[in-house]
mmCIF file of C-alpha atoms in Angstrom:
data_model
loop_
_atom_site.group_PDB
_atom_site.id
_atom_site.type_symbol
_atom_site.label_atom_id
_atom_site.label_comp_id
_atom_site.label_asym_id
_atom_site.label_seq_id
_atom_site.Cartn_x
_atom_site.Cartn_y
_atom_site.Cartn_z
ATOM 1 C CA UNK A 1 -153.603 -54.260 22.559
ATOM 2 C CA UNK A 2 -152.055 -57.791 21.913
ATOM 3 C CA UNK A 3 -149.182 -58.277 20.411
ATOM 4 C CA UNK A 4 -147.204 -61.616 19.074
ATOM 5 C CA UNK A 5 -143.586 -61.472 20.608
ATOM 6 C CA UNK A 6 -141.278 -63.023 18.344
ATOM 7 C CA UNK A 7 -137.403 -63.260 18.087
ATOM 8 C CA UNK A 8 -133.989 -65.466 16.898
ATOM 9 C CA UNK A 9 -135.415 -66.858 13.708
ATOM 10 C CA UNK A 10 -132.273 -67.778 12.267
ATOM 11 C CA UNK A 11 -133.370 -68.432 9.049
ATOM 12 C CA UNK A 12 -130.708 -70.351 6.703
ATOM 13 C CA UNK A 13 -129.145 -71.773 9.812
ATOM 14 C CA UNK A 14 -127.444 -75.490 9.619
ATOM 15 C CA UNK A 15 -126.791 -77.982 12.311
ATOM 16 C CA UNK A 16 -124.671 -80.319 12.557
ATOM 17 C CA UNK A 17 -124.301 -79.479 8.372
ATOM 18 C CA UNK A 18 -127.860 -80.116 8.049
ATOM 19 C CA UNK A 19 -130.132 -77.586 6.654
ATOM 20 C CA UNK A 20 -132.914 -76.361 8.802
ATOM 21 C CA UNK A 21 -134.662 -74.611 5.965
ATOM 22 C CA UNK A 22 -137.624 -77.250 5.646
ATOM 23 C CA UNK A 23 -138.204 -77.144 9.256
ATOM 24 C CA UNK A 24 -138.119 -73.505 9.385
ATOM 25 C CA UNK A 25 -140.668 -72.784 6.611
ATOM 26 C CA UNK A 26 -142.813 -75.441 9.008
ATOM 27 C CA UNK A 27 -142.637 -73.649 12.070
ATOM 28 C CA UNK A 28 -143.191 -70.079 9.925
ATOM 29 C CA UNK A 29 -146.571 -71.985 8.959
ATOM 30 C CA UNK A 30 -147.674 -72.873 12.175
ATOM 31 C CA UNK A 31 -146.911 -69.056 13.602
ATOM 32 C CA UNK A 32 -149.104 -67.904 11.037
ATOM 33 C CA UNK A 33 -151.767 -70.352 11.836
ATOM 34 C CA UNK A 34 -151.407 -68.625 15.399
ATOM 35 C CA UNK A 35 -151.814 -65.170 14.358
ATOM 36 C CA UNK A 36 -155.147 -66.308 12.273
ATOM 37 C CA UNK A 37 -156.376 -68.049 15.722
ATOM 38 C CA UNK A 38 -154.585 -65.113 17.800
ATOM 39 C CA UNK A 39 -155.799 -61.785 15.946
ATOM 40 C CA UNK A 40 -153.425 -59.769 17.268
ATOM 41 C CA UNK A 41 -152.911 -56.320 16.841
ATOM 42 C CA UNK A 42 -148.992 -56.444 15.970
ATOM 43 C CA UNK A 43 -146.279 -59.231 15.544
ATOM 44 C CA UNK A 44 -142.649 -58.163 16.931
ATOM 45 C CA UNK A 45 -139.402 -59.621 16.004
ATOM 46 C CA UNK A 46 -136.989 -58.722 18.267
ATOM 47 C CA UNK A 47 -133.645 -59.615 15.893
ATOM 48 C CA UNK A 48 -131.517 -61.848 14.711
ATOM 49 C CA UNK A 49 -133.926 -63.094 11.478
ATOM 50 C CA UNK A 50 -131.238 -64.641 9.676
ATOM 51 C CA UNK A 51 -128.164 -66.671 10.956
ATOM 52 C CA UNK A 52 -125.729 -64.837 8.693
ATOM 53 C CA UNK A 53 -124.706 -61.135 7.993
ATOM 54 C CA UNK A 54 -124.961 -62.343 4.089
ATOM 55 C CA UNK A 55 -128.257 -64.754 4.457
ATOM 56 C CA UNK A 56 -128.619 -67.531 1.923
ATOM 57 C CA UNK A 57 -130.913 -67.055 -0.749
ATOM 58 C CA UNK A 58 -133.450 -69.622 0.889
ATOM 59 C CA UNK A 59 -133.420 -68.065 3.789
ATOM 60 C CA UNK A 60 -134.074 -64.181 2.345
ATOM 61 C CA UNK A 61 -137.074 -66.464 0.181
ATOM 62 C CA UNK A 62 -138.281 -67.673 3.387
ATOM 63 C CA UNK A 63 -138.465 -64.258 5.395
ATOM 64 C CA UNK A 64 -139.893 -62.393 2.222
ATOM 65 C CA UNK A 65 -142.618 -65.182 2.060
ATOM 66 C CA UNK A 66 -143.476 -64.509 5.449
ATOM 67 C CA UNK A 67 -143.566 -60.682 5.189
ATOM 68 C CA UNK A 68 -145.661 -61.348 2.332
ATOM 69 C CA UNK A 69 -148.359 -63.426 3.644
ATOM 70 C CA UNK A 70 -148.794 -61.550 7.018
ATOM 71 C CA UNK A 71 -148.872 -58.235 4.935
ATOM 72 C CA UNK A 72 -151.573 -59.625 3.554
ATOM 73 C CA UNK A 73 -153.252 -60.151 6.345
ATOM 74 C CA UNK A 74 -153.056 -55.982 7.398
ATOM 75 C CA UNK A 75 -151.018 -56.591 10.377
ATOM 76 C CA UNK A 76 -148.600 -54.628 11.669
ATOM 77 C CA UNK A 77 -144.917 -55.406 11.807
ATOM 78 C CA UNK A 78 -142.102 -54.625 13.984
ATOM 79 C CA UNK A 79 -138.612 -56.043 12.589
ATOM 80 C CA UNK A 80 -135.295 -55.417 14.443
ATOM 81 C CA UNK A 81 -132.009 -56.441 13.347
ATOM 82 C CA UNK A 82 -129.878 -58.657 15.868
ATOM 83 C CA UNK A 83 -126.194 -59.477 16.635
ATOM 84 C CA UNK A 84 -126.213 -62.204 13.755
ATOM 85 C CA UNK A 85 -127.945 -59.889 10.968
ATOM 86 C CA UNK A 86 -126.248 -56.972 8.970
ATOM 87 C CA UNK A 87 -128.733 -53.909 10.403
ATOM 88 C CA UNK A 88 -128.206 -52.749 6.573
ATOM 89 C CA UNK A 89 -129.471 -56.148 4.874
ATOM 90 C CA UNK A 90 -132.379 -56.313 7.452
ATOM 91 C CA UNK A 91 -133.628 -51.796 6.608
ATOM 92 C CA UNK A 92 -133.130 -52.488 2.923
ATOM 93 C CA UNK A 93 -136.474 -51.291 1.681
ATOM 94 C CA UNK A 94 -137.955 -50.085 4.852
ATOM 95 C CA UNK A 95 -139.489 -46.401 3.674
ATOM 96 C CA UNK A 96 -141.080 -48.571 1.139
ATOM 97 C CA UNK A 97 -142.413 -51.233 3.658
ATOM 98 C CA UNK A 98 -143.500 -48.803 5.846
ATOM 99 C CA UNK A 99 -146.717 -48.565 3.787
ATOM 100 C CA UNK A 100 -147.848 -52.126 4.103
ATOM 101 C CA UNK A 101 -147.423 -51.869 7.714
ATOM 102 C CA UNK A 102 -143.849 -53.974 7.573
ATOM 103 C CA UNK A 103 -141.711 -51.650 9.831
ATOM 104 C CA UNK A 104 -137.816 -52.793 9.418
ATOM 105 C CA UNK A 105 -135.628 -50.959 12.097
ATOM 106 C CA UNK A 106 -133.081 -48.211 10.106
ATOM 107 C CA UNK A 107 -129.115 -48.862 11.089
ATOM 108 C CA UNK A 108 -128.765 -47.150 14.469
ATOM 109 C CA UNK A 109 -128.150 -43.159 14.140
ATOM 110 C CA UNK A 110 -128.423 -42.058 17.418
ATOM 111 C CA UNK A 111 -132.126 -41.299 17.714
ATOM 112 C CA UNK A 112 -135.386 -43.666 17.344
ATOM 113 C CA UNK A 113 -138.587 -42.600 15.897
ATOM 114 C CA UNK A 114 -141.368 -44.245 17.542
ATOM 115 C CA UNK A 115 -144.153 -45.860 15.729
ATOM 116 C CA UNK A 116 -147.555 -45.182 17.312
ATOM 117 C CA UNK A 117 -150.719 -47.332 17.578
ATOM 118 C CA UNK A 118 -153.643 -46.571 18.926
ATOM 119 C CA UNK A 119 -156.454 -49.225 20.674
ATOM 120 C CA UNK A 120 -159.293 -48.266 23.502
ATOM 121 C CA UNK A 121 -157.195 -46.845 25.606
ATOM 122 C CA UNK A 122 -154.799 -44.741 23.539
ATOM 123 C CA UNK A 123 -151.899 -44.800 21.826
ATOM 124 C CA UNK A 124 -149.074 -47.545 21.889
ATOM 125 C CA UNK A 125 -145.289 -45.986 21.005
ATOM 126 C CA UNK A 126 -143.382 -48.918 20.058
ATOM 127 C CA UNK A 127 -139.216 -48.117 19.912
ATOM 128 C CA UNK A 128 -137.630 -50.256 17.563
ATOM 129 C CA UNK A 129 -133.215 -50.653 18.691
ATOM 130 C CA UNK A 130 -131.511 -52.969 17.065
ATOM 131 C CA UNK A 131 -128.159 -54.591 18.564
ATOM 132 C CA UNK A 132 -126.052 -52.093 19.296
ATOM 133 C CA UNK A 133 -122.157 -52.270 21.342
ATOM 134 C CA UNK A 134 -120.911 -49.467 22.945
ATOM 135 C CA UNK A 135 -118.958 -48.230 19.948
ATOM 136 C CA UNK A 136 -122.054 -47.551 17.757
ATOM 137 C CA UNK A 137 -123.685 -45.494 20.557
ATOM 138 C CA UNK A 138 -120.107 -43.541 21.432
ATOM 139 C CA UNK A 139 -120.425 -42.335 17.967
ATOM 140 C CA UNK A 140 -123.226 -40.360 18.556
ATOM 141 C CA UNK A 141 -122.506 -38.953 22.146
ATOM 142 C CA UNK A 142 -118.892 -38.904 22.653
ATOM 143 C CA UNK A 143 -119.509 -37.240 25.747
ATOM 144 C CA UNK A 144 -121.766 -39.672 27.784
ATOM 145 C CA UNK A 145 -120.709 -43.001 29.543
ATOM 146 C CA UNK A 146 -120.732 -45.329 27.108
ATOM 147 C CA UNK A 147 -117.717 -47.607 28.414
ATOM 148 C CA UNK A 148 -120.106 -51.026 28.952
ATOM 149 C CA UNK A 149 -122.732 -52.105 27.632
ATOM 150 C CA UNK A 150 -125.260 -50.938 30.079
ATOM 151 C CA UNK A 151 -123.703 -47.443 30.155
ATOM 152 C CA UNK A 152 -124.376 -47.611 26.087
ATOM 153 C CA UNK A 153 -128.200 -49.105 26.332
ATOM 154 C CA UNK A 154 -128.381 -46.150 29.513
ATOM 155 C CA UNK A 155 -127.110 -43.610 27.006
ATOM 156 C CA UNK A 156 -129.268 -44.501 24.002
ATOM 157 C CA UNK A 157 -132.389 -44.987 26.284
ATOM 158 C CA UNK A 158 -131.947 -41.625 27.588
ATOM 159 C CA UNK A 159 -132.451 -39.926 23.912
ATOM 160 C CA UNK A 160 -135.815 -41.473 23.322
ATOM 161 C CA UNK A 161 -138.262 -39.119 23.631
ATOM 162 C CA UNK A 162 -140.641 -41.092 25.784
ATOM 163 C CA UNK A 163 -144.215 -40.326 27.219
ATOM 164 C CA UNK A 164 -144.259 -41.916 30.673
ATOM 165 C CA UNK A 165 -147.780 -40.997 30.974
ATOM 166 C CA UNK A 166 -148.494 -43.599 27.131
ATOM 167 C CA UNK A 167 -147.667 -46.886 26.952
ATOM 168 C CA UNK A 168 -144.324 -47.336 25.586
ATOM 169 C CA UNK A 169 -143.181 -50.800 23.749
ATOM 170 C CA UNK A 170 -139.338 -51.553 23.388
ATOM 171 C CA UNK A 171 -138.181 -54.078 20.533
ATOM 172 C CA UNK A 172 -134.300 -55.094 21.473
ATOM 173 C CA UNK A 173 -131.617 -57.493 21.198
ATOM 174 C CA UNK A 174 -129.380 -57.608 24.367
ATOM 175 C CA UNK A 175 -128.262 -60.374 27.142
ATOM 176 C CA UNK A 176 -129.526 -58.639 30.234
ATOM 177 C CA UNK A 177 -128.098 -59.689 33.280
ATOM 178 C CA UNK A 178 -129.251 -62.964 35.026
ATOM 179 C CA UNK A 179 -130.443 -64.614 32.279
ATOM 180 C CA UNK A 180 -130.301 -67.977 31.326
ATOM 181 C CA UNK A 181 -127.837 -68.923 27.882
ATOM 182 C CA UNK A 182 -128.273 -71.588 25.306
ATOM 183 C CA UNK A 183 -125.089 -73.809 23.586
ATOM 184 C CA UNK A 184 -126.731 -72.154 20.390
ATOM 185 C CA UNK A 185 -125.823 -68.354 21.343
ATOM 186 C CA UNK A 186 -122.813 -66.142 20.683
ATOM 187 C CA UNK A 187 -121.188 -66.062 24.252
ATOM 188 C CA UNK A 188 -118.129 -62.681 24.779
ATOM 189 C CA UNK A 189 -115.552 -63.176 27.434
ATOM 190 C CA UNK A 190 -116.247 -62.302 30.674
ATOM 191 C CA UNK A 191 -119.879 -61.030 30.626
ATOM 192 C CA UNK A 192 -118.825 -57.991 28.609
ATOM 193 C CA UNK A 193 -122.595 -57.722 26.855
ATOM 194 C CA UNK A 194 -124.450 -57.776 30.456
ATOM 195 C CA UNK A 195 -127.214 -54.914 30.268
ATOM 196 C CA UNK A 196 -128.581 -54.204 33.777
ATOM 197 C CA UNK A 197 -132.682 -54.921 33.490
ATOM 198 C CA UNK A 198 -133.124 -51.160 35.319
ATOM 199 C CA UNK A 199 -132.295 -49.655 31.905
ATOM 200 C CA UNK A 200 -135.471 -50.783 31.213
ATOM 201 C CA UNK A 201 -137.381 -49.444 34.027
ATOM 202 C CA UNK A 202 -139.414 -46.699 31.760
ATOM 203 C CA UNK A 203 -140.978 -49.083 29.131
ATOM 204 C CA UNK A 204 -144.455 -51.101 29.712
ATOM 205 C CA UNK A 205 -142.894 -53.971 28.086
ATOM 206 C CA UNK A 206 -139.689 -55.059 26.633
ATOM 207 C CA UNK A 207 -139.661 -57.414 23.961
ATOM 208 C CA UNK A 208 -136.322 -59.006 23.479
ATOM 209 C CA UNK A 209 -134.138 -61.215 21.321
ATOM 210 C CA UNK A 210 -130.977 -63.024 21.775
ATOM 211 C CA UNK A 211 -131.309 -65.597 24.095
ATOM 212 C CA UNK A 212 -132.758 -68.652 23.225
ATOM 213 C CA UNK A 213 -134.423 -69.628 26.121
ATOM 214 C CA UNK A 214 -138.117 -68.331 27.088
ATOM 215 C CA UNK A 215 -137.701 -66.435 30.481
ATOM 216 C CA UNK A 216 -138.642 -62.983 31.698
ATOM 217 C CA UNK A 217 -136.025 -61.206 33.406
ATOM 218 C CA UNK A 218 -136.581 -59.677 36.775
ATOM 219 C CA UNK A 219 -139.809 -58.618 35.791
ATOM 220 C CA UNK A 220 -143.282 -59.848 33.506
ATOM 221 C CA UNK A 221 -142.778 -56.805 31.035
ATOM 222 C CA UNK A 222 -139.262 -57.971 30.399
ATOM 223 C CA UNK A 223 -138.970 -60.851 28.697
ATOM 224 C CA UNK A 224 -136.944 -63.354 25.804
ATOM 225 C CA UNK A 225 -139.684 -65.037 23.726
ATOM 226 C CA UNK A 226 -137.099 -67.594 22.518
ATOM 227 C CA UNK A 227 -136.456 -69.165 19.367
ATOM 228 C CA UNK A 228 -139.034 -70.987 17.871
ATOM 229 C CA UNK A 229 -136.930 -73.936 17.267
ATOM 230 C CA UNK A 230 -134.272 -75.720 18.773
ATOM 231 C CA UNK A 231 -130.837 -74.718 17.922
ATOM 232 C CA UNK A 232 -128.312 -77.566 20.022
ATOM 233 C CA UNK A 233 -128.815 -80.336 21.682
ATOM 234 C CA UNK A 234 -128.481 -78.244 24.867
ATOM 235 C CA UNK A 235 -132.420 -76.697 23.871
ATOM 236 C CA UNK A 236 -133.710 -80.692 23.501
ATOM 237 C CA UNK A 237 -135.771 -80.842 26.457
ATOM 238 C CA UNK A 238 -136.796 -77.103 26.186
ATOM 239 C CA UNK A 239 -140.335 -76.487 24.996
ATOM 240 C CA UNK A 240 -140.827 -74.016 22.519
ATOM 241 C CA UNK A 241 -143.408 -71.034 22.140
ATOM 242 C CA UNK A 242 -144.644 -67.634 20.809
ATOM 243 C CA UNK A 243 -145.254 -65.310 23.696
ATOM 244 C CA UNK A 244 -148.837 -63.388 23.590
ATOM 245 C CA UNK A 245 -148.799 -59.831 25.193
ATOM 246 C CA UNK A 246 -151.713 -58.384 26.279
ATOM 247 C CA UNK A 247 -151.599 -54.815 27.088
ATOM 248 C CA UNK A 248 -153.947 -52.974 29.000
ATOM 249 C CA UNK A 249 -154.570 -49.412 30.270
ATOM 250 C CA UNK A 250 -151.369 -47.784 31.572
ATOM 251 C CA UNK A 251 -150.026 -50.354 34.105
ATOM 252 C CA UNK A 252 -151.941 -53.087 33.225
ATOM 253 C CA UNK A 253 -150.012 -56.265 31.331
ATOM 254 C CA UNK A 254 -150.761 -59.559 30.847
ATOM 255 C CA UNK A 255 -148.590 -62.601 29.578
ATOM 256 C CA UNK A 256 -148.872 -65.787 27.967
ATOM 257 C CA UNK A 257 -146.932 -68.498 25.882
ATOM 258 C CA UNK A 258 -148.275 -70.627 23.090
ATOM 259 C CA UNK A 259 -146.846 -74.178 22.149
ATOM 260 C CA UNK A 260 -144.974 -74.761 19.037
ATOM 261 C CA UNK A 261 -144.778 -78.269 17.735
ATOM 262 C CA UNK A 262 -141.223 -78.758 15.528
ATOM 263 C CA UNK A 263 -141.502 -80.978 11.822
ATOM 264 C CA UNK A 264 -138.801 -82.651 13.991
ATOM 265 C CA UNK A 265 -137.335 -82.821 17.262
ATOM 266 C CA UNK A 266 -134.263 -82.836 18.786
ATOM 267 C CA UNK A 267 -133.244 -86.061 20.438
ATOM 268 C CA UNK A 268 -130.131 -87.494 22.459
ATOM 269 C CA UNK A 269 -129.987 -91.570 23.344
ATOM 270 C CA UNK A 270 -127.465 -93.823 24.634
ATOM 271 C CA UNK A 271 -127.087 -97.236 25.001
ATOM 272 C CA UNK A 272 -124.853 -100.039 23.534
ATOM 273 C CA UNK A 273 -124.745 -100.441 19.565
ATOM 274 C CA UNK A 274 -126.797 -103.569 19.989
ATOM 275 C CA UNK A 275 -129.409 -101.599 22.413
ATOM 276 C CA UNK A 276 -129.766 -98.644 19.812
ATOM 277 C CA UNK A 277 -130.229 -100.832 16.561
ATOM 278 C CA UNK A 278 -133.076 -102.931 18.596
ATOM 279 C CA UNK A 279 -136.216 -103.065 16.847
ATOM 280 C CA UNK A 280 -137.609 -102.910 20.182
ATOM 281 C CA UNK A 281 -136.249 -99.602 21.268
ATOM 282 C CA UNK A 282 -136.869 -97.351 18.297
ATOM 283 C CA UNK A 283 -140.150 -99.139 16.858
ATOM 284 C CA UNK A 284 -143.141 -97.117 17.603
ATOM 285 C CA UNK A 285 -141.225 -93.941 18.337
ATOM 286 C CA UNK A 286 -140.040 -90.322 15.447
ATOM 287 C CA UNK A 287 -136.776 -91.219 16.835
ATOM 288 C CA UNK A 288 -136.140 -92.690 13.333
ATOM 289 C CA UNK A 289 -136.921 -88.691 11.194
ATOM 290 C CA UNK A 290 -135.935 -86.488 14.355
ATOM 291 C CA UNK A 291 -132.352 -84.866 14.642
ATOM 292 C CA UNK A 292 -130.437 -87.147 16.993
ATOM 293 C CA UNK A 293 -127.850 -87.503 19.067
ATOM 294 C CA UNK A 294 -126.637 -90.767 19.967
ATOM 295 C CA UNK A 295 -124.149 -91.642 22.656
ATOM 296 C CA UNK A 296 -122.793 -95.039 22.617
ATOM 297 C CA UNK A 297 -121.307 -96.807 25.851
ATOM 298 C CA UNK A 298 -120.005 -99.594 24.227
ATOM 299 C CA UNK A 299 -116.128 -100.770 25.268
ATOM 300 C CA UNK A 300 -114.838 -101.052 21.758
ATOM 301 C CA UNK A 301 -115.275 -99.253 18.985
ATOM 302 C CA UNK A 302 -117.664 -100.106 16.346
ATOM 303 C CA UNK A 303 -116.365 -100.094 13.069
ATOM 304 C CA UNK A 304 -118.727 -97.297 10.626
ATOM 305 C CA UNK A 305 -121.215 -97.316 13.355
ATOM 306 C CA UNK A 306 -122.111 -93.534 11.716
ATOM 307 C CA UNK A 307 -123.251 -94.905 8.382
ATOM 308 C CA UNK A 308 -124.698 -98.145 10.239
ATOM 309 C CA UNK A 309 -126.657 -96.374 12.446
ATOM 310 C CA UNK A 310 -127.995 -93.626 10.263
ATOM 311 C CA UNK A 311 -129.510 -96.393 8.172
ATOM 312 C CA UNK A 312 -132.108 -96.242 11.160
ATOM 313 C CA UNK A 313 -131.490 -92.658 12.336
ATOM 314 C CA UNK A 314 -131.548 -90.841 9.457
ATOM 315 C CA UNK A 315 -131.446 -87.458 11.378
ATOM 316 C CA UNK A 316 -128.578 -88.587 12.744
ATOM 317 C CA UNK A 317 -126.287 -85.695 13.589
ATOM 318 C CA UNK A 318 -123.577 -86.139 16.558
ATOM 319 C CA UNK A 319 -122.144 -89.340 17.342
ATOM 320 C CA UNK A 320 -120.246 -89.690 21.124
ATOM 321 C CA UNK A 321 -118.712 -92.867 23.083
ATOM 322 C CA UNK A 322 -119.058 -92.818 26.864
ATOM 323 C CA UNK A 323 -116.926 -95.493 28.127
ATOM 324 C CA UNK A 324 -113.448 -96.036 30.369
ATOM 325 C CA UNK A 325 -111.479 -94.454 26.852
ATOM 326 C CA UNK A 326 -113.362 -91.210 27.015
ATOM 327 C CA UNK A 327 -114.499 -90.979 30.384
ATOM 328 C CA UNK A 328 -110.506 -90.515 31.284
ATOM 329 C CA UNK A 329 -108.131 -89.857 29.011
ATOM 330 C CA UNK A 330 -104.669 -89.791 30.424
ATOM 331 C CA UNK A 331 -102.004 -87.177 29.412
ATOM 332 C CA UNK A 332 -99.497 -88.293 27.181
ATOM 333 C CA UNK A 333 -96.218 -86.829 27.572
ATOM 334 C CA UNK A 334 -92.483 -87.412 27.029
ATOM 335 C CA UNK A 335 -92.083 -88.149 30.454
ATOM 336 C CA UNK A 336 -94.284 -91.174 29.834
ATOM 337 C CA UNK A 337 -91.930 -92.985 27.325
ATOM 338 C CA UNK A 338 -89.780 -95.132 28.925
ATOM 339 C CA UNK A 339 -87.078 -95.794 26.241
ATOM 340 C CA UNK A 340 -85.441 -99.519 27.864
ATOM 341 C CA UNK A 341 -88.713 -100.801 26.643
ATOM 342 C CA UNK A 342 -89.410 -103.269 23.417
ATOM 343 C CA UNK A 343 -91.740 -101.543 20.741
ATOM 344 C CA UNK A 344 -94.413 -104.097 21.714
ATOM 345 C CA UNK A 345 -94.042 -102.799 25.598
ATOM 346 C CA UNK A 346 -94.111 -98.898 24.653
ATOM 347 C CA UNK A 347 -97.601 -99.409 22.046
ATOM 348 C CA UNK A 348 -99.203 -101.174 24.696
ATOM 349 C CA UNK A 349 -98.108 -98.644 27.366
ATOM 350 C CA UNK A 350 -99.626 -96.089 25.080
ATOM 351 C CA UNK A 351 -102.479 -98.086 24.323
ATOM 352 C CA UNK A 352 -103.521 -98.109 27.814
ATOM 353 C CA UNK A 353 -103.007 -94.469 28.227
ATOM 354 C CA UNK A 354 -105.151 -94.198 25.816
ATOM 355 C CA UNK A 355 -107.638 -95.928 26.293
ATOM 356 C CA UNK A 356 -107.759 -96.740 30.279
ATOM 357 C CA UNK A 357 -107.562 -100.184 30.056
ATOM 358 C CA UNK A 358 -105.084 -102.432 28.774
ATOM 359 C CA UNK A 359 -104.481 -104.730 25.703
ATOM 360 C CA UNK A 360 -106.216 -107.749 25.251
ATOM 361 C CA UNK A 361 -104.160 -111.359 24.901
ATOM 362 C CA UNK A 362 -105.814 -111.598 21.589
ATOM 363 C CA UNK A 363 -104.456 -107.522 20.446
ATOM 364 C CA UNK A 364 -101.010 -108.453 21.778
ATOM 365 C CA UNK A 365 -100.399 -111.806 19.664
ATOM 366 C CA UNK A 366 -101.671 -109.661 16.586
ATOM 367 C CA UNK A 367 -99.005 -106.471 17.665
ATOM 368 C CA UNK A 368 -95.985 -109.333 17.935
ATOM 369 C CA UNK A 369 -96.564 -110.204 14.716
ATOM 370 C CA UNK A 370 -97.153 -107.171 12.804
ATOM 371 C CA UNK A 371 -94.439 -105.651 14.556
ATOM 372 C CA UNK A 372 -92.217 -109.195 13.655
ATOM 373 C CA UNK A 373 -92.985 -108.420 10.188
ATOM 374 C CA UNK A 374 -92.293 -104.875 10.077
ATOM 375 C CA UNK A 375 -88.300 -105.565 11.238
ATOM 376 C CA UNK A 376 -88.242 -108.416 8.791
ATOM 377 C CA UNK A 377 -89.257 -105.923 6.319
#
């Protein structure tokens, strides 16, 4: 049986206050250009579909579009709701679904109906748990361990009612332990969400969501598919994929990734104002329509150099100096005033506190005088 692992769609996301939605509804046409290439026998989504608990009304348009199309295509679904999604927004509808093969995972009530396909070699259960803390699953068995997160994932495994002699498919959204993290992810204090990979030890594959990296974890049948696009300048030099599953007879598992090419990329440069506006440097290159980040290492500021420089970068997004200023930036304290001082002596004290170097001859002469004015005024 093959099935296309998906997760962290974060539809109606914005970076940087730019709206993703165009480049989204991109990469949702290329995945279903895979699945008509692919043919698999079920697409997963292992959580966190939308970026908010109350999506946009593009971004419900987008998903409903896609449920649509690969409805039409008889394929079976598997949809879980993730830390970002309300897990009522996300089963809205789901009996109703059900019958064109578009399975939605109900709020969490303590138990989990499998769904069942069958191929060659039998049947496929496929357990579909949406995010849950330790608090949901202490509702339901007060009397079990359910302190951390592992304990919780432990205690809700345990109530499946699984065949260890079928194959047995688990759609989740978790951080387990070891993994990698993103900029782009919700990160608790401490490690709190860990789960501990042996929770896992009874499935034939997990297929999770939350992290936004594509890794397996521990093991080949464990495994983050990613997002399929890049969500901070931390994922820019990540390459992102759909993961292809191909299971076997009892035992027998097989994985592989397939490239996803972005409507843009994400970009970071640096260089001096005069480097980055060079016809020279940019010419030839997307850097122009991709989402950038630009980091410039010039000494002095340069006045608007956002609206200047998004007259070539129009995907502009973040803007950063790297010079002596912000390299060090000295502490600036009452202790640091020394009060026998003139006013031109203290500003250009704190100018060099501020900006690790000190005035020019050129910035003092125009100080004196504005300052000259000021007590004539």
């Amino acid at each position: 049986m093959k099935l296309l692992h998906l997760s962290d769609l974060h539809l109606g996301k914005r970076l940087n206050e730019f709206s993703l939605v165009e480049d989204q509804k991109y990469i949702l046409n290329q995945i279903l250009e895979i699945v008509d290439r692919e043919t698999p026998d079920a697409l997963v989504i292992a959580g966190d579909v939308y970026d908010k608990a109350v999506p946009s009304v593009e971004a419900v348009g987008l998903f409903d579009d896609f449920l649509v199309r690969l409805a039409e295509k008889r394929l079976p679904v598997f949809v879980i709701s993730g830390n970002h999604d309300s897990p009522e927004r996300i089963s809205f509808g789901s009996r109703l679904l059900d019958i064109s093969g578009i399975h939605l995972s109900p709020v969490y009530s303590g138990q989990v109906e499998p769904i069942t396909l069958q191929d060659e070699f039998g049947p496929v259960h496929f357990y579909l748990l949406p995010f849950v803390k330790p608090i949901h699953v202490r509702r339901f068995f007060p009397e079990e361990p359910t302190d951390t997160y592992s304990q919780a994932l432990s205690t809700a495994i345990g109530h499946l009612e699984l065949n260890r002699q079928e194959r047995n498919v688990l759609v989740t959204h978790q951080f387990v332990t070891g993994a990698l993290r993103s900029d782009s992810e919700e990160i608790s204090l401490g490690g709190a969400d860990h789960v501990d990979s042996s929770v896992f030890r009874d499935f034939d594959y997990v297929a999770l969501g939350h992290l936004h990296a594509p890794q397996n974890c521990g093991s080949e049948h464990i495994r983050y598919c990613g997002t399929p696009l890049k969500y901070s300048f931390s994922e820019a030099r990540d390459e992102k994929s759909v993961t292809i599953v191909q299971l076997g007879e009892k035992g027998s598992l097989s994985v592989r990734t397939t490239a996803l090419k972005p409507l843009r990329e994400l970009v970071e440069l640096r260089g001096s104002f005069e480097e980055l506006t060079s016809r020279e440097f940019y010419q030839g290159t997307s850097w122009q329509e991709d989402y950038t980040h630009l980091t410039l290492t010039d000494e002095e500021d340069i006045p608007d150099a956002l609206g200047k420089l998004r007259l070539i970068y129009r995907g502009l997004m973040k803007l950063d100096y790297d010079n002596a200023r912000t390299r060090s930036n000295a502490e600036i304290t009452g202790e640091t005033v020394q009060r026998n001082k003139s006013p031109l002596e203290l500003f250009a004290d704190f100018y060099e506190l501020q900006n690790n170097r000190p005035m020019t001859a050129q910035q003092l002469v125009f100080l004196e005088e504005l300052i000259t004015r000021m007590e004539e005024n």
